[in-house]
Amino acid sequence: MLAVRARLIVLASGAGTLLQALLDAQTDPAYPAEVVAVLSDRPDAAALGRAGRHGVPVDVVALPDFADREAWDRELGEKAAAHRPDLVVLAGFMKILSREFLHRFPGQVINTHPGLLPAFPGAHAVRDALNAGVSVTGASVIWVDEGIDTGEVIAHVEVSLLAADDEDSLHERIKVVEREMLVRVIAELVGEQNYSTSNPGA
Ligand code: GAR
């Protein structure tokens, strides 16, 4: 019997190297999850090209195209739900999702963040860690709740700072271990569930 792979939707705003790690992982038939769609709030996100090259459907839901944030968020939820995700993965998605969006996917939304949460939440975690003078920072995968990077931590990975680090070099080194962590954590999470019941048609 063929194993049913968990259905991932990835939300990404930027370069999409975390997405790429998942796309690469799923070329192994033994990997227990696959990206079934990529959604972005930015039409110029390089993540969209990465998805396209792997034959993964993409959609852009850009805030300026909507009358207000509620309408944008609702459309994002509609687009995501249409792909029947088991997990919604925020991988460099630089917008806050509403309570309504999260209630639509209870216990199914994870985020990866370039800092050791609960330290340094928000959009500038790498810069904030550098400015604070810490010797160790890292990355976290969390369950998304209604706060900004306040959800339960699923996994951490540490990265030591080097004397020569600037924000870009440190972020690049964090992303190397962050990618490995995301691929591993998703495999572990979906391994704990039985997706054949949530996706009988998959
Ligand atoms: C990652 O470091 C991710 O944790 C971060 O953006 C980067 C995306 O990299 N996300 C946030 O800061 C969210 N607050 P990528 O575009 O190369 O995948």
Tab-separated table of C-alpha atoms in Angstrom, residues 18 43 45 54 81 88 96 98 119 121 145 148 162:
chain	number	residue	atom	x	y	z
A	18	LEU	CA	13.388	27.124	3.515
A	43	PRO	CA	4.353	38.800	-6.513
A	45	ALA	CA	8.975	36.535	-4.097
A	54	HIS	CA	9.059	21.794	-8.912
A	81	ALA	CA	-8.290	25.712	2.523
A	88	VAL	CA	0.290	25.274	6.999
A	96	ILE	CA	0.654	38.417	10.760
A	98	SER	CA	-5.669	36.793	11.954
A	119	ALA	CA	13.980	35.648	22.957
A	121	PRO	CA	10.419	37.783	18.562
A	145	ASP	CA	-0.972	31.449	18.045
A	148	ILE	CA	3.714	37.649	17.508
A	162	LEU	CA	31.356	34.854	15.480
